[in-house]
XYZ file of N, CA, C and O in Angstrom:
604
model
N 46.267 -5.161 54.136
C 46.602 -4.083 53.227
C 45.425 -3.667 52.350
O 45.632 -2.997 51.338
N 44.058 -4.086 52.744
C 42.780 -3.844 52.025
C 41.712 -3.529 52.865
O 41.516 -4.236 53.853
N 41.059 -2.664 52.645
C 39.669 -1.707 53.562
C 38.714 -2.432 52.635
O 38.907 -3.256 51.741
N 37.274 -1.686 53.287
C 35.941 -2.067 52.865
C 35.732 -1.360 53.217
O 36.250 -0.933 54.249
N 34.452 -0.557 52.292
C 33.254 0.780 53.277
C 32.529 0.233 52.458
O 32.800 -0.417 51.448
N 30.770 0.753 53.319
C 29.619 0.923 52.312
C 29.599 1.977 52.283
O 30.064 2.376 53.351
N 29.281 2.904 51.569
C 28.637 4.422 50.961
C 27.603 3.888 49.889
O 27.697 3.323 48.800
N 26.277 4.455 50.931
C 25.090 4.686 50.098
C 24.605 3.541 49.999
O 24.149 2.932 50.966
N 24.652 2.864 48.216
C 24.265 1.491 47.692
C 25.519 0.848 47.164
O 25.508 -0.137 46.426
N 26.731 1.538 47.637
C 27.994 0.941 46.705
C 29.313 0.635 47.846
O 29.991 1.334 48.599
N 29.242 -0.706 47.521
C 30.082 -1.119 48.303
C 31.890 -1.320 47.793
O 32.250 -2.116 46.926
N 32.991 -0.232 48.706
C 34.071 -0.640 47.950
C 35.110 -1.322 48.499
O 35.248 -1.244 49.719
N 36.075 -2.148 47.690
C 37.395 -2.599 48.315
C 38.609 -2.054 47.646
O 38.770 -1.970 46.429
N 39.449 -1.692 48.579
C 40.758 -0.282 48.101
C 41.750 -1.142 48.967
O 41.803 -1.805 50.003
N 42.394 -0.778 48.054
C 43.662 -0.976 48.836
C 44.275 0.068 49.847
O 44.523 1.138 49.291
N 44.474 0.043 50.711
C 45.261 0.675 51.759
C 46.504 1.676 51.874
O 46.596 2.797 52.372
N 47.596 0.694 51.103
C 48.639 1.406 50.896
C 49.533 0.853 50.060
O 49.750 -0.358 50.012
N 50.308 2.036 49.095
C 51.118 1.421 48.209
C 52.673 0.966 48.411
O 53.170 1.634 49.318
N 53.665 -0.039 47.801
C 54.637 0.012 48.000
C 55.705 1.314 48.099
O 55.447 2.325 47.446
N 56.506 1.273 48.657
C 57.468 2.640 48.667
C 57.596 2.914 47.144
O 57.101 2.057 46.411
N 58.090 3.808 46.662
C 58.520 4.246 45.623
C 57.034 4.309 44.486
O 56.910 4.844 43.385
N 56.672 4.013 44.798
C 55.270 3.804 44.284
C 53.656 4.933 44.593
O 53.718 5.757 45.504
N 52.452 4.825 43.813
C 51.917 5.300 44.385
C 50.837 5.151 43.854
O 50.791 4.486 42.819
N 49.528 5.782 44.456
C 47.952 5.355 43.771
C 47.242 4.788 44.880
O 47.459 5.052 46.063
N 46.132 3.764 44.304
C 45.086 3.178 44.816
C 44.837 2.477 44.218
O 45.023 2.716 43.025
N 44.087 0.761 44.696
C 43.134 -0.053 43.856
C 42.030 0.258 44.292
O 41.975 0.657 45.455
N 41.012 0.184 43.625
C 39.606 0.415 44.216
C 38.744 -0.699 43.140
O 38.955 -0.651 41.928
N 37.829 -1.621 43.704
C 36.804 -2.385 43.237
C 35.536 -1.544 43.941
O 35.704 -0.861 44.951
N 34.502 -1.661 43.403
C 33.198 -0.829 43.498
C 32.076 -1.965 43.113
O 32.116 -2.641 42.085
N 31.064 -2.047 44.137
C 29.858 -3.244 43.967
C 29.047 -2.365 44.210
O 29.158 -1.623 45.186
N 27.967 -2.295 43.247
C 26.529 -1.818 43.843
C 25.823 -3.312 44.599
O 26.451 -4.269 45.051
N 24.636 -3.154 44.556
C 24.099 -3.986 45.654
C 23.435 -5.525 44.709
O 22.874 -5.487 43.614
N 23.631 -6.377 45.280
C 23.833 -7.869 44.829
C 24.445 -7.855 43.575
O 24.058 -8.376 42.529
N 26.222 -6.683 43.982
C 27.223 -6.887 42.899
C 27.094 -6.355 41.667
O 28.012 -6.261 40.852
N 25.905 -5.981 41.497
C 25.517 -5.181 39.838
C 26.852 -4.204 39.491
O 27.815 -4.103 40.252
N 26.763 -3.710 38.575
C 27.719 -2.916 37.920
C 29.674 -2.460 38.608
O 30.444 -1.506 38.721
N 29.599 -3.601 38.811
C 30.830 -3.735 39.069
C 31.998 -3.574 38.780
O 32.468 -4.572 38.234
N 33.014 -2.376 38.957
C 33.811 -1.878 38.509
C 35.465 -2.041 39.373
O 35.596 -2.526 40.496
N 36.763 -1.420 38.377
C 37.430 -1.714 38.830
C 38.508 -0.666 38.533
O 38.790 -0.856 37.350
N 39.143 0.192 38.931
C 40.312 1.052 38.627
C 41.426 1.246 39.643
O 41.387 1.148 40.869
N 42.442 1.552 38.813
C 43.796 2.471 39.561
C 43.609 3.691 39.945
O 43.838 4.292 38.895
N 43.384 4.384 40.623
C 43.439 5.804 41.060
C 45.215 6.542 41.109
O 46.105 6.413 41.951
N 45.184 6.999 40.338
C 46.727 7.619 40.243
C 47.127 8.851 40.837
O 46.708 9.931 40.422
N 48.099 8.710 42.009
C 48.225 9.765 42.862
C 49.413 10.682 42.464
O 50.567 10.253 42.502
N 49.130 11.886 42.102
C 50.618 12.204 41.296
C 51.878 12.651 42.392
O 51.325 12.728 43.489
N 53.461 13.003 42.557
C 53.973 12.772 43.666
C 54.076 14.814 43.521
O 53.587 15.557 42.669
N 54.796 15.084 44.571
C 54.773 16.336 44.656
C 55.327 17.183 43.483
O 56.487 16.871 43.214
N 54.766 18.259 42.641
C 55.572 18.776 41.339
C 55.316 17.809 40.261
O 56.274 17.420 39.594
N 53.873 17.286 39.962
C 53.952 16.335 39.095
C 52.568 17.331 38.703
O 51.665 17.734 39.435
N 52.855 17.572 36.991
C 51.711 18.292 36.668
C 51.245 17.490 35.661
O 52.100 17.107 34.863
N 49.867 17.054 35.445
C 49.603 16.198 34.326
C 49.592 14.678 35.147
O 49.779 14.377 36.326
N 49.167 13.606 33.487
C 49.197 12.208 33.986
C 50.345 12.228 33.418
O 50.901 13.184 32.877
N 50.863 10.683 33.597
C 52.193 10.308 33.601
C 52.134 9.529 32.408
O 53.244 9.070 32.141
N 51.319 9.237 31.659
C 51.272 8.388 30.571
C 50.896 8.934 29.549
O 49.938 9.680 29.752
N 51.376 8.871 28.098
C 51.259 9.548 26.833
C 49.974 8.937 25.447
O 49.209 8.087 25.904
N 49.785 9.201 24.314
C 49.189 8.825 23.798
C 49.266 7.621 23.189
O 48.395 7.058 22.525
N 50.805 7.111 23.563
C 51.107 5.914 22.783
C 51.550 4.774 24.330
O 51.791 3.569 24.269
N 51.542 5.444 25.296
C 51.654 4.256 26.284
C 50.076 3.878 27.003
O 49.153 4.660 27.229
N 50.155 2.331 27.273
C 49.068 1.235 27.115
C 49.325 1.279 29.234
O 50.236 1.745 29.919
N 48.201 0.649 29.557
C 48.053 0.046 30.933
C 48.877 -1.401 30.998
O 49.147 -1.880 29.897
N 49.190 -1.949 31.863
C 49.445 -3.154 32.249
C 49.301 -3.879 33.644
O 49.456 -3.193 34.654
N 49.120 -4.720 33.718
C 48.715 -4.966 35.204
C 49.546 -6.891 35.442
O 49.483 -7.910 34.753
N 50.182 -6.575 36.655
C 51.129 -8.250 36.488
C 50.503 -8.652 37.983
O 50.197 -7.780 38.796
N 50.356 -10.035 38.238
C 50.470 -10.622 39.689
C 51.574 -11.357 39.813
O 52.030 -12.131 38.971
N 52.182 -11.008 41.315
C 53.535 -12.069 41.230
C 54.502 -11.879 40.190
O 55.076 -12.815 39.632
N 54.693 -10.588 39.912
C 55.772 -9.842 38.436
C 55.362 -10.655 37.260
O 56.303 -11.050 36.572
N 54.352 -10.941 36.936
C 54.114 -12.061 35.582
C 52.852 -10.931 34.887
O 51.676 -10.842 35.238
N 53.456 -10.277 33.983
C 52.186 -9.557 33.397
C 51.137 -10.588 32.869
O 51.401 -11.754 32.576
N 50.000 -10.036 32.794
C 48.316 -10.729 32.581
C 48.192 -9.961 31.350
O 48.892 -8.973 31.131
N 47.142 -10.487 30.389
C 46.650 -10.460 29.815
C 45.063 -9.387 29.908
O 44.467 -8.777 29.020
N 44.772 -9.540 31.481
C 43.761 -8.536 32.122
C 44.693 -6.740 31.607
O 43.928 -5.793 31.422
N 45.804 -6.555 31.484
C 45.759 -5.040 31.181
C 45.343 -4.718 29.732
O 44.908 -3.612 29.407
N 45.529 -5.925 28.737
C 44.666 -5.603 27.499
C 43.162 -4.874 27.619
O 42.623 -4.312 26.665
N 42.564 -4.984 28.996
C 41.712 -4.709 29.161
C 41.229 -3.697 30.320
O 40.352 -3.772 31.180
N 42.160 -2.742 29.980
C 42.513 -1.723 30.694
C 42.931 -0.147 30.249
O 44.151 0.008 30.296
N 42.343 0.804 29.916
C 42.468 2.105 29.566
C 42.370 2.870 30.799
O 41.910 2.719 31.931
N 43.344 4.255 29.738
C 43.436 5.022 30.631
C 42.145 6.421 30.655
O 41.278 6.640 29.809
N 42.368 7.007 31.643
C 41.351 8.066 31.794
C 41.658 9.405 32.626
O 42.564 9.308 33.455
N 41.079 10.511 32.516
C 41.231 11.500 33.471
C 39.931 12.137 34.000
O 38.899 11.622 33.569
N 39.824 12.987 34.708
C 38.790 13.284 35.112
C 38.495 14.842 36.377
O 39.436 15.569 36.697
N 37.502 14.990 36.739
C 37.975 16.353 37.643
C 38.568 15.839 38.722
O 39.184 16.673 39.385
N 38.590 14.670 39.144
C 39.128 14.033 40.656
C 40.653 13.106 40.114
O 41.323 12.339 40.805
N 40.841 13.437 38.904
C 42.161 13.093 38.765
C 42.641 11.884 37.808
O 41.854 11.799 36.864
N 43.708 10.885 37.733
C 44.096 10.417 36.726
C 44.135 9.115 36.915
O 44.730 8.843 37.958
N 43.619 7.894 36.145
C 43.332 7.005 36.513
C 43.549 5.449 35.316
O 44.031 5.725 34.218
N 43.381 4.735 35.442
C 43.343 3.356 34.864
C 41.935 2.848 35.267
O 41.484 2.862 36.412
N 41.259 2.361 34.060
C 40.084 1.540 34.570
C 39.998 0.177 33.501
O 40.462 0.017 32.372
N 39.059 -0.861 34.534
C 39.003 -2.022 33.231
C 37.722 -2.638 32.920
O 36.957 -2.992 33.816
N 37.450 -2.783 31.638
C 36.427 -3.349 31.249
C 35.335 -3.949 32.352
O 35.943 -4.918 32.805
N 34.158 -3.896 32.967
C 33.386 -4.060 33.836
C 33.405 -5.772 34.219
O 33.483 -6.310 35.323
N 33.279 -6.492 32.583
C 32.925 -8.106 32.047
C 34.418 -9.024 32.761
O 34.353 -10.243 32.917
N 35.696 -8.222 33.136
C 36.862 -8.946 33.424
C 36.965 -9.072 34.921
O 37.848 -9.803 35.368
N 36.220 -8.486 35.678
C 35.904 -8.585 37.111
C 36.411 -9.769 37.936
O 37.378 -9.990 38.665
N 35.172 -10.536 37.437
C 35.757 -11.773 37.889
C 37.085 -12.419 37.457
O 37.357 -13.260 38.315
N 37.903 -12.396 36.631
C 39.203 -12.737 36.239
C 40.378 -11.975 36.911
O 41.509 -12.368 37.196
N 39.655 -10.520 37.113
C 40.787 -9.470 37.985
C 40.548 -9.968 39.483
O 41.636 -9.677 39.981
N 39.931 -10.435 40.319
C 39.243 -11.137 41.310
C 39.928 -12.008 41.520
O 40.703 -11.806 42.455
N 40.024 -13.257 40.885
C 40.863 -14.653 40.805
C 41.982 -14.426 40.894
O 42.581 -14.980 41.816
N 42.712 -13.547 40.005
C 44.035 -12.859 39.818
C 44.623 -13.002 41.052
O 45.492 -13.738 41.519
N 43.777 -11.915 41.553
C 44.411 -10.658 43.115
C 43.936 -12.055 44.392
O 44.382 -11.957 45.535
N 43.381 -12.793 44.155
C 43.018 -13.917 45.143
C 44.248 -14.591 44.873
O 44.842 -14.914 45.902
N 44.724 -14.855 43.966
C 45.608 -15.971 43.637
C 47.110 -15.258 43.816
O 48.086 -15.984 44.004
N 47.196 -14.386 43.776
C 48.641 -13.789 44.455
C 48.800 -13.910 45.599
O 48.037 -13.945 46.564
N 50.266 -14.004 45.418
C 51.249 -14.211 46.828
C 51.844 -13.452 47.093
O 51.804 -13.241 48.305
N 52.771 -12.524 46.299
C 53.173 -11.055 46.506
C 52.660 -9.791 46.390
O 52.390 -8.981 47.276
N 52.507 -9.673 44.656
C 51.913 -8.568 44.168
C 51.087 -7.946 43.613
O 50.712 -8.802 42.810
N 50.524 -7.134 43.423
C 49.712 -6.676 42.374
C 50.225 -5.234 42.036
O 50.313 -4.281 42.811
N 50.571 -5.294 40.589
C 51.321 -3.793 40.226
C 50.523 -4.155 38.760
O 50.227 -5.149 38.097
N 50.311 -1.990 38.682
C 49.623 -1.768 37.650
C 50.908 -0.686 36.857
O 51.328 0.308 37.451
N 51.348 -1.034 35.628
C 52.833 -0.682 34.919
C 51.562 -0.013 33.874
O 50.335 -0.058 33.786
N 52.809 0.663 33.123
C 52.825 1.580 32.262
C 53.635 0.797 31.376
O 54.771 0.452 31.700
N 53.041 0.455 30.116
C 53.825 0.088 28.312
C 54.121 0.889 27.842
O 53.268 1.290 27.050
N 55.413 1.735 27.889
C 56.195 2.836 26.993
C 56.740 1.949 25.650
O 57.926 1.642 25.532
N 55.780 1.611 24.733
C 56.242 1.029 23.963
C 57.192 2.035 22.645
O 57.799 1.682 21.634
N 56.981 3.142 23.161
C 57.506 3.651 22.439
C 59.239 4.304 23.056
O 60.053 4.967 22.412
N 59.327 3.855 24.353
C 60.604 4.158 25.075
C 61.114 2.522 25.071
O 62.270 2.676 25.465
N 60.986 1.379 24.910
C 60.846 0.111 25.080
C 61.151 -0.019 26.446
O 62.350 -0.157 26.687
N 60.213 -0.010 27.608
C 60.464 0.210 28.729
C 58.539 0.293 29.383
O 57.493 0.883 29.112
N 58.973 -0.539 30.171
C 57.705 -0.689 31.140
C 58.368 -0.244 32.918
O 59.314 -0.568 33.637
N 57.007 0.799 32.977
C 56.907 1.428 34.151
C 56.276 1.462 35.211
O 55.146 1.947 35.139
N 56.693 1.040 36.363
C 55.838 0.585 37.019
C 55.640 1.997 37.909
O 56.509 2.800 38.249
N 53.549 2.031 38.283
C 53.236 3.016 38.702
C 52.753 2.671 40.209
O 52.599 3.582 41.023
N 52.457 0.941 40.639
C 51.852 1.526 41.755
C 52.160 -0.364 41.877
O 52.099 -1.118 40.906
N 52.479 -0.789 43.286
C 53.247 -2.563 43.705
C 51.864 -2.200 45.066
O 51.690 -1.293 45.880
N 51.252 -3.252 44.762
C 50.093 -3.487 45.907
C 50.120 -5.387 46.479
O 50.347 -6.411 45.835
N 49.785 -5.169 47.892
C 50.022 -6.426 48.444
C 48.436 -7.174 48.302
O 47.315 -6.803 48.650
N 48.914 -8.308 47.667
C 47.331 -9.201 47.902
C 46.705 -9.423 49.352
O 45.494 -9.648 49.360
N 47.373 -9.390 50.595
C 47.038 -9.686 51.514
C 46.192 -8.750 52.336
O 46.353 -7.542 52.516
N 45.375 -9.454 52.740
C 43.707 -8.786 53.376
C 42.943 -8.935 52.440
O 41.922 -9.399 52.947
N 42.717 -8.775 50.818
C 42.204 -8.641 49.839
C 40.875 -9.933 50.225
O 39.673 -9.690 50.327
N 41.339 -10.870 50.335
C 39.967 -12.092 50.282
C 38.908 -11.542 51.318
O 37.686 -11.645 51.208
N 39.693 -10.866 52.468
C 38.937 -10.635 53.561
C 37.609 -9.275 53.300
O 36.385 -9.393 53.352
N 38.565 -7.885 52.983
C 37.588 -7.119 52.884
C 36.725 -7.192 51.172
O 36.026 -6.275 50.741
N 37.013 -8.530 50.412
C 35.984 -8.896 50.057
C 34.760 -9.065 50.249
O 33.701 -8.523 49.932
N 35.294 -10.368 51.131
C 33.952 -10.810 51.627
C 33.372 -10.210 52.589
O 32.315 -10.800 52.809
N 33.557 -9.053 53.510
C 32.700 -7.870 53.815
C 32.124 -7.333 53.015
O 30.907 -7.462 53.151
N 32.593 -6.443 51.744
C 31.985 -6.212 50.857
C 30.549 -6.658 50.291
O 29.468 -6.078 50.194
N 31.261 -8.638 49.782
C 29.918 -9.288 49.567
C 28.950 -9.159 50.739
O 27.804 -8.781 50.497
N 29.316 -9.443 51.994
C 28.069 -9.425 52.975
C 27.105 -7.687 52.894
O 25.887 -7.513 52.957
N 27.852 -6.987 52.791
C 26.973 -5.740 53.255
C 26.963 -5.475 52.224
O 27.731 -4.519 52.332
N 26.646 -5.510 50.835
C 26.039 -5.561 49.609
C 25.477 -6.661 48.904
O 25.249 -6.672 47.695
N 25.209 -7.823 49.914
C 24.730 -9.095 49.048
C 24.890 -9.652 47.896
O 23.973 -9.735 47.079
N 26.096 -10.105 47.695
C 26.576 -10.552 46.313
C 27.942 -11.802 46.681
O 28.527 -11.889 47.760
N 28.100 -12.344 45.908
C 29.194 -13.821 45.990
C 30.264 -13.056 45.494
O 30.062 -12.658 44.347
N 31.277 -12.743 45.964
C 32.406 -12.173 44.490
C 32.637 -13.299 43.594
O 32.604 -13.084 42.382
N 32.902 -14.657 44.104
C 32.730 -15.329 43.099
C 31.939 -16.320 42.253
O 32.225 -17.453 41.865
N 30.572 -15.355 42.036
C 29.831 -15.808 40.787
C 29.008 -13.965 40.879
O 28.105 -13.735 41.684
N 29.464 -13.060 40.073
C 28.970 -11.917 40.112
C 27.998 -12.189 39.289
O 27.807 -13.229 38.660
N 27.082 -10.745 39.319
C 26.235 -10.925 37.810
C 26.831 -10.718 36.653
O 28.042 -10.499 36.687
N 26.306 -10.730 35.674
C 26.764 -10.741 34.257
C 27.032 -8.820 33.919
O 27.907 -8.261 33.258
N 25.934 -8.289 34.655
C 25.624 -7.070 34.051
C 26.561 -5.795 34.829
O 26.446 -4.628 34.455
């Protein structure tokens, strides 16, 4: 349920496909021996959906195995000309890494309507393949996923 491409100097791992009812993308991004290493939700809106789906007062969240993490504290939202998205701090990489290695079911990135008291889930992704088109990744960009650089 996880691809690998190189483009250029940047090597990525995406997820494939989302659960039913669900929708988006994971995408991890390595430049070459892993430098600037990034990590976001790509948010796919469904047909008749104008705008993002999240307001000024709802937060990211991200759970493995339905157990929310502490990794969506470290997670904002964003928009852009290619559309609407979740991204996380560059430095949590390796912890979002371990995470998605260490799942057995899921990986879902929710929405904190703390102001509806209600969490929403936007996108249920399967850990499986994930270790694999890793470590493609690491090979055709030369880098360990697990001991990245710092930077």
């Amino acid at each position: 349920d996880w691809g690998a491409a190189k483009v250029g100097h940047a090597c990525h791992v995406f997820s494939t496909r989302a659960a039913r009812h669900t929708s988006g993308a994971l995408v991890l991004t390595f430049y070459q021996n892993g430098y600037n290493a990034s990590f976001g939700y790509d948010y796919l809106p469904w047909p008749g959906e104008i705008g993002a789906p999240w307001g000024e007062e709802d937060y990211p969240a991200i759970a493995f195995d339905e157990e929310t993490s502490w990794l969506g504290d470290e997670m904002f939202t964003g928009d852009d000309i290619g559309g609407y998205g979740m991204y996380m701090s560059g430095g949590m990489l390796p912890d979002l890494i371990s995470s998605v290695s260490n799942a057995k079911q899921s990986v879902d990135i929710l929405l904190d309507r703390s102001a509806q008291n209600e969490e929403m889930l936007l996108g249920r992704f399967s850990p499986e393949g994930f270790a694999l088109a890793l470590q493609k990744a690491g090979e055709w960009c030369a880098f360990d996923p697990n001991n990245l650089p710092s930077s």
